[in-house]
Amino acid sequence: MTEYTRELSKDILERLQTQRIVGNQTGASQADVSITEALTLLAEIERLQAELKTAKEAA
């Protein structure tokens, strides 16, 4: 795992943990929190795919 990947993973996990805490404090159900986490991960995957495509095109 590259340093970039490690840092990215750490960042994603921190954001998901923050969402979980906020969701729990606001009375969101576990399902709501899980859906939010899944959507966050999907958005991050899409962002990374676009970044990879751009990098490949530039190479």
mmCIF file of N, CA and C in Angstrom:
data_model
loop_
_atom_site.group_PDB
_atom_site.id
_atom_site.type_symbol
_atom_site.label_atom_id
_atom_site.label_comp_id
_atom_site.label_asym_id
_atom_site.label_seq_id
_atom_site.Cartn_x
_atom_site.Cartn_y
_atom_site.Cartn_z
ATOM 1 N N MET A 1 0.857 -1.175 0.000
ATOM 2 C CA MET A 1 0.000 0.000 0.000
ATOM 3 C C MET A 1 0.903 1.238 0.000
ATOM 4 N N THR A 2 0.647 2.134 -0.923
ATOM 5 C CA THR A 2 1.465 3.334 -1.000
ATOM 6 C C THR A 2 1.090 4.310 0.117
ATOM 7 N N GLU A 3 1.974 5.249 0.342
ATOM 8 C CA GLU A 3 1.719 6.259 1.376
ATOM 9 C C GLU A 3 0.446 7.044 1.045
ATOM 10 N N TYR A 4 0.256 7.357 -0.239
ATOM 11 C CA TYR A 4 -0.942 8.077 -0.670
ATOM 12 C C TYR A 4 -2.202 7.283 -0.324
ATOM 13 N N THR A 5 -2.173 5.986 -0.615
ATOM 14 C CA THR A 5 -3.326 5.134 -0.335
ATOM 15 C C THR A 5 -3.598 5.051 1.152
ATOM 16 N N ARG A 6 -2.539 4.946 1.947
ATOM 17 C CA ARG A 6 -2.700 4.899 3.402
ATOM 18 C C ARG A 6 -3.344 6.176 3.919
ATOM 19 N N GLU A 7 -2.853 7.312 3.454
ATOM 20 C CA GLU A 7 -3.399 8.598 3.896
ATOM 21 C C GLU A 7 -4.852 8.757 3.453
ATOM 22 N N LEU A 8 -5.137 8.337 2.229
ATOM 23 C CA LEU A 8 -6.505 8.427 1.719
ATOM 24 C C LEU A 8 -7.433 7.540 2.538
ATOM 25 N N SER A 9 -7.000 6.338 2.824
ATOM 26 C CA SER A 9 -7.807 5.419 3.631
ATOM 27 C C SER A 9 -8.067 6.009 5.012
ATOM 28 N N LYS A 10 -7.040 6.583 5.600
ATOM 29 C CA LYS A 10 -7.171 7.192 6.923
ATOM 30 C C LYS A 10 -8.188 8.345 6.880
ATOM 31 N N ASP A 11 -8.095 9.169 5.836
ATOM 32 C CA ASP A 11 -9.007 10.296 5.680
ATOM 33 C C ASP A 11 -10.448 9.822 5.530
ATOM 34 N N ILE A 12 -10.662 8.812 4.698
ATOM 35 C CA ILE A 12 -12.011 8.287 4.489
ATOM 36 C C ILE A 12 -12.568 7.722 5.788
ATOM 37 N N LEU A 13 -11.765 6.948 6.507
ATOM 38 C CA LEU A 13 -12.228 6.362 7.761
ATOM 39 C C LEU A 13 -12.577 7.439 8.782
ATOM 40 N N GLU A 14 -11.786 8.507 8.835
ATOM 41 C CA GLU A 14 -12.077 9.595 9.768
ATOM 42 C C GLU A 14 -13.402 10.264 9.414
ATOM 43 N N ARG A 15 -13.644 10.486 8.118
ATOM 44 C CA ARG A 15 -14.903 11.113 7.709
ATOM 45 C C ARG A 15 -16.096 10.216 8.017
ATOM 46 N N LEU A 16 -15.934 8.924 7.789
ATOM 47 C CA LEU A 16 -17.029 7.994 8.086
ATOM 48 C C LEU A 16 -17.309 7.947 9.581
ATOM 49 N N GLN A 17 -16.251 7.970 10.381
ATOM 50 C CA GLN A 17 -16.449 7.953 11.830
ATOM 51 C C GLN A 17 -17.173 9.216 12.283
ATOM 52 N N THR A 18 -16.808 10.348 11.712
ATOM 53 C CA THR A 18 -17.473 11.605 12.053
ATOM 54 C C THR A 18 -18.948 11.538 11.681
ATOM 55 N N GLN A 19 -19.252 10.994 10.495
ATOM 56 C CA GLN A 19 -20.648 10.865 10.084
ATOM 57 C C GLN A 19 -21.415 9.961 11.043
ATOM 58 N N ARG A 20 -20.774 8.885 11.471
ATOM 59 C CA ARG A 20 -21.432 7.947 12.383
ATOM 60 C C ARG A 20 -21.741 8.631 13.711
ATOM 61 N N ILE A 21 -20.787 9.394 14.219
ATOM 62 C CA ILE A 21 -20.992 10.096 15.493
ATOM 63 C C ILE A 21 -22.129 11.104 15.365
ATOM 64 N N VAL A 22 -22.094 11.909 14.312
ATOM 65 C CA VAL A 22 -23.138 12.912 14.103
ATOM 66 C C VAL A 22 -24.485 12.227 13.920
ATOM 67 N N GLY A 23 -24.518 11.152 13.133
ATOM 68 C CA GLY A 23 -25.776 10.425 12.923
ATOM 69 C C GLY A 23 -26.327 9.878 14.216
ATOM 70 N N ASN A 24 -25.475 9.326 15.041
ATOM 71 C CA ASN A 24 -25.928 8.774 16.317
ATOM 72 C C ASN A 24 -26.406 9.876 17.255
ATOM 73 N N GLN A 25 -25.744 11.027 17.237
ATOM 74 C CA GLN A 25 -26.130 12.142 18.116
ATOM 75 C C GLN A 25 -27.455 12.754 17.687
ATOM 76 N N THR A 26 -27.751 12.675 16.403
ATOM 77 C CA THR A 26 -29.000 13.278 15.920
ATOM 78 C C THR A 26 -30.151 12.291 15.922
ATOM 79 N N GLY A 27 -29.899 11.082 16.398
ATOM 80 C CA GLY A 27 -30.964 10.097 16.491
ATOM 81 C C GLY A 27 -31.221 9.342 15.205
ATOM 82 N N ALA A 28 -30.297 9.437 14.259
ATOM 83 C CA ALA A 28 -30.465 8.691 13.014
ATOM 84 C C ALA A 28 -30.375 7.193 13.310
ATOM 85 N N SER A 29 -31.132 6.432 12.573
ATOM 86 C CA SER A 29 -31.080 4.985 12.758
ATOM 87 C C SER A 29 -29.764 4.449 12.201
ATOM 88 N N GLN A 30 -29.401 3.257 12.599
ATOM 89 C CA GLN A 30 -28.168 2.645 12.087
ATOM 90 C C GLN A 30 -28.248 2.475 10.579
ATOM 91 N N ALA A 31 -29.443 2.186 10.069
ATOM 92 C CA ALA A 31 -29.603 2.042 8.619
ATOM 93 C C ALA A 31 -29.310 3.360 7.911
ATOM 94 N N ASP A 32 -29.801 4.468 8.471
ATOM 95 C CA ASP A 32 -29.534 5.782 7.886
ATOM 96 C C ASP A 32 -28.037 6.069 7.863
ATOM 97 N N VAL A 33 -27.380 5.766 8.966
ATOM 98 C CA VAL A 33 -25.945 6.010 9.069
ATOM 99 C C VAL A 33 -25.205 5.130 8.060
ATOM 100 N N SER A 34 -25.598 3.873 7.945
ATOM 101 C CA SER A 34 -24.951 2.952 7.009
ATOM 102 C C SER A 34 -25.138 3.401 5.566
ATOM 103 N N ILE A 35 -26.326 3.879 5.234
ATOM 104 C CA ILE A 35 -26.587 4.374 3.877
ATOM 105 C C ILE A 35 -25.714 5.586 3.590
ATOM 106 N N THR A 36 -25.612 6.485 4.541
ATOM 107 C CA THR A 36 -24.768 7.664 4.366
ATOM 108 C C THR A 36 -23.316 7.262 4.165
ATOM 109 N N GLU A 37 -22.843 6.289 4.940
ATOM 110 C CA GLU A 37 -21.472 5.806 4.791
ATOM 111 C C GLU A 37 -21.267 5.201 3.404
ATOM 112 N N ALA A 38 -22.219 4.409 2.940
ATOM 113 C CA ALA A 38 -22.108 3.781 1.619
ATOM 114 C C ALA A 38 -22.079 4.832 0.514
ATOM 115 N N LEU A 39 -22.934 5.828 0.629
ATOM 116 C CA LEU A 39 -22.965 6.891 -0.379
ATOM 117 C C LEU A 39 -21.660 7.690 -0.383
ATOM 118 N N THR A 40 -21.102 7.906 0.791
ATOM 119 C CA THR A 40 -19.825 8.602 0.887
ATOM 120 C C THR A 40 -18.733 7.807 0.192
ATOM 121 N N LEU A 41 -18.701 6.503 0.434
ATOM 122 C CA LEU A 41 -17.700 5.651 -0.209
ATOM 123 C C LEU A 41 -17.887 5.623 -1.728
ATOM 124 N N LEU A 42 -19.125 5.557 -2.192
ATOM 125 C CA LEU A 42 -19.375 5.564 -3.630
ATOM 126 C C LEU A 42 -18.900 6.874 -4.268
ATOM 127 N N ALA A 43 -19.171 7.972 -3.612
ATOM 128 C CA ALA A 43 -18.731 9.269 -4.131
ATOM 129 C C ALA A 43 -17.208 9.330 -4.178
ATOM 130 N N GLU A 44 -16.555 8.795 -3.168
ATOM 131 C CA GLU A 44 -15.095 8.795 -3.128
ATOM 132 C C GLU A 44 -14.533 7.901 -4.234
ATOM 133 N N ILE A 45 -15.154 6.761 -4.472
ATOM 134 C CA ILE A 45 -14.718 5.863 -5.546
ATOM 135 C C ILE A 45 -14.857 6.562 -6.898
ATOM 136 N N GLU A 46 -15.982 7.227 -7.115
ATOM 137 C CA GLU A 46 -16.184 7.939 -8.377
ATOM 138 C C GLU A 46 -15.155 9.040 -8.561
ATOM 139 N N ARG A 47 -14.850 9.750 -7.491
ATOM 140 C CA ARG A 47 -13.849 10.817 -7.563
ATOM 141 C C ARG A 47 -12.483 10.241 -7.919
ATOM 142 N N LEU A 48 -12.129 9.134 -7.276
ATOM 143 C CA LEU A 48 -10.834 8.504 -7.536
ATOM 144 C C LEU A 48 -10.760 7.938 -8.955
ATOM 145 N N GLN A 49 -11.859 7.381 -9.451
ATOM 146 C CA GLN A 49 -11.879 6.871 -10.818
ATOM 147 C C GLN A 49 -11.660 8.002 -11.821
ATOM 148 N N ALA A 50 -12.280 9.139 -11.575
ATOM 149 C CA ALA A 50 -12.104 10.293 -12.457
ATOM 150 C C ALA A 50 -10.664 10.793 -12.395
ATOM 151 N N GLU A 51 -10.096 10.804 -11.198
ATOM 152 C CA GLU A 51 -8.712 11.226 -11.017
ATOM 153 C C GLU A 51 -7.765 10.274 -11.757
ATOM 154 N N LEU A 52 -8.024 8.986 -11.666
ATOM 155 C CA LEU A 52 -7.202 7.985 -12.346
ATOM 156 C C LEU A 52 -7.309 8.133 -13.858
ATOM 157 N N LYS A 53 -8.523 8.350 -14.353
ATOM 158 C CA LYS A 53 -8.731 8.527 -15.793
ATOM 159 C C LYS A 53 -7.953 9.734 -16.288
ATOM 160 N N THR A 54 -8.012 10.829 -15.545
ATOM 161 C CA THR A 54 -7.292 12.041 -15.918
ATOM 162 C C THR A 54 -5.786 11.795 -15.935
ATOM 163 N N ALA A 55 -5.295 11.082 -14.938
ATOM 164 C CA ALA A 55 -3.864 10.780 -14.865
ATOM 165 C C ALA A 55 -3.427 9.896 -16.033
ATOM 166 N N LYS A 56 -4.263 8.917 -16.399
ATOM 167 C CA LYS A 56 -3.934 8.032 -17.522
ATOM 168 C C LYS A 56 -3.910 8.810 -18.832
ATOM 169 N N GLU A 57 -4.871 9.705 -18.994
ATOM 170 C CA GLU A 57 -4.923 10.502 -20.224
ATOM 171 C C GLU A 57 -3.729 11.441 -20.325
ATOM 172 N N ALA A 58 -3.266 11.931 -19.202
ATOM 173 C CA ALA A 58 -2.131 12.849 -19.191
ATOM 174 C C ALA A 58 -0.812 12.117 -19.446
ATOM 175 N N ALA A 59 -0.791 10.819 -19.168
ATOM 176 C CA ALA A 59 0.455 10.048 -19.310
ATOM 177 C C ALA A 59 0.754 9.655 -20.733
#
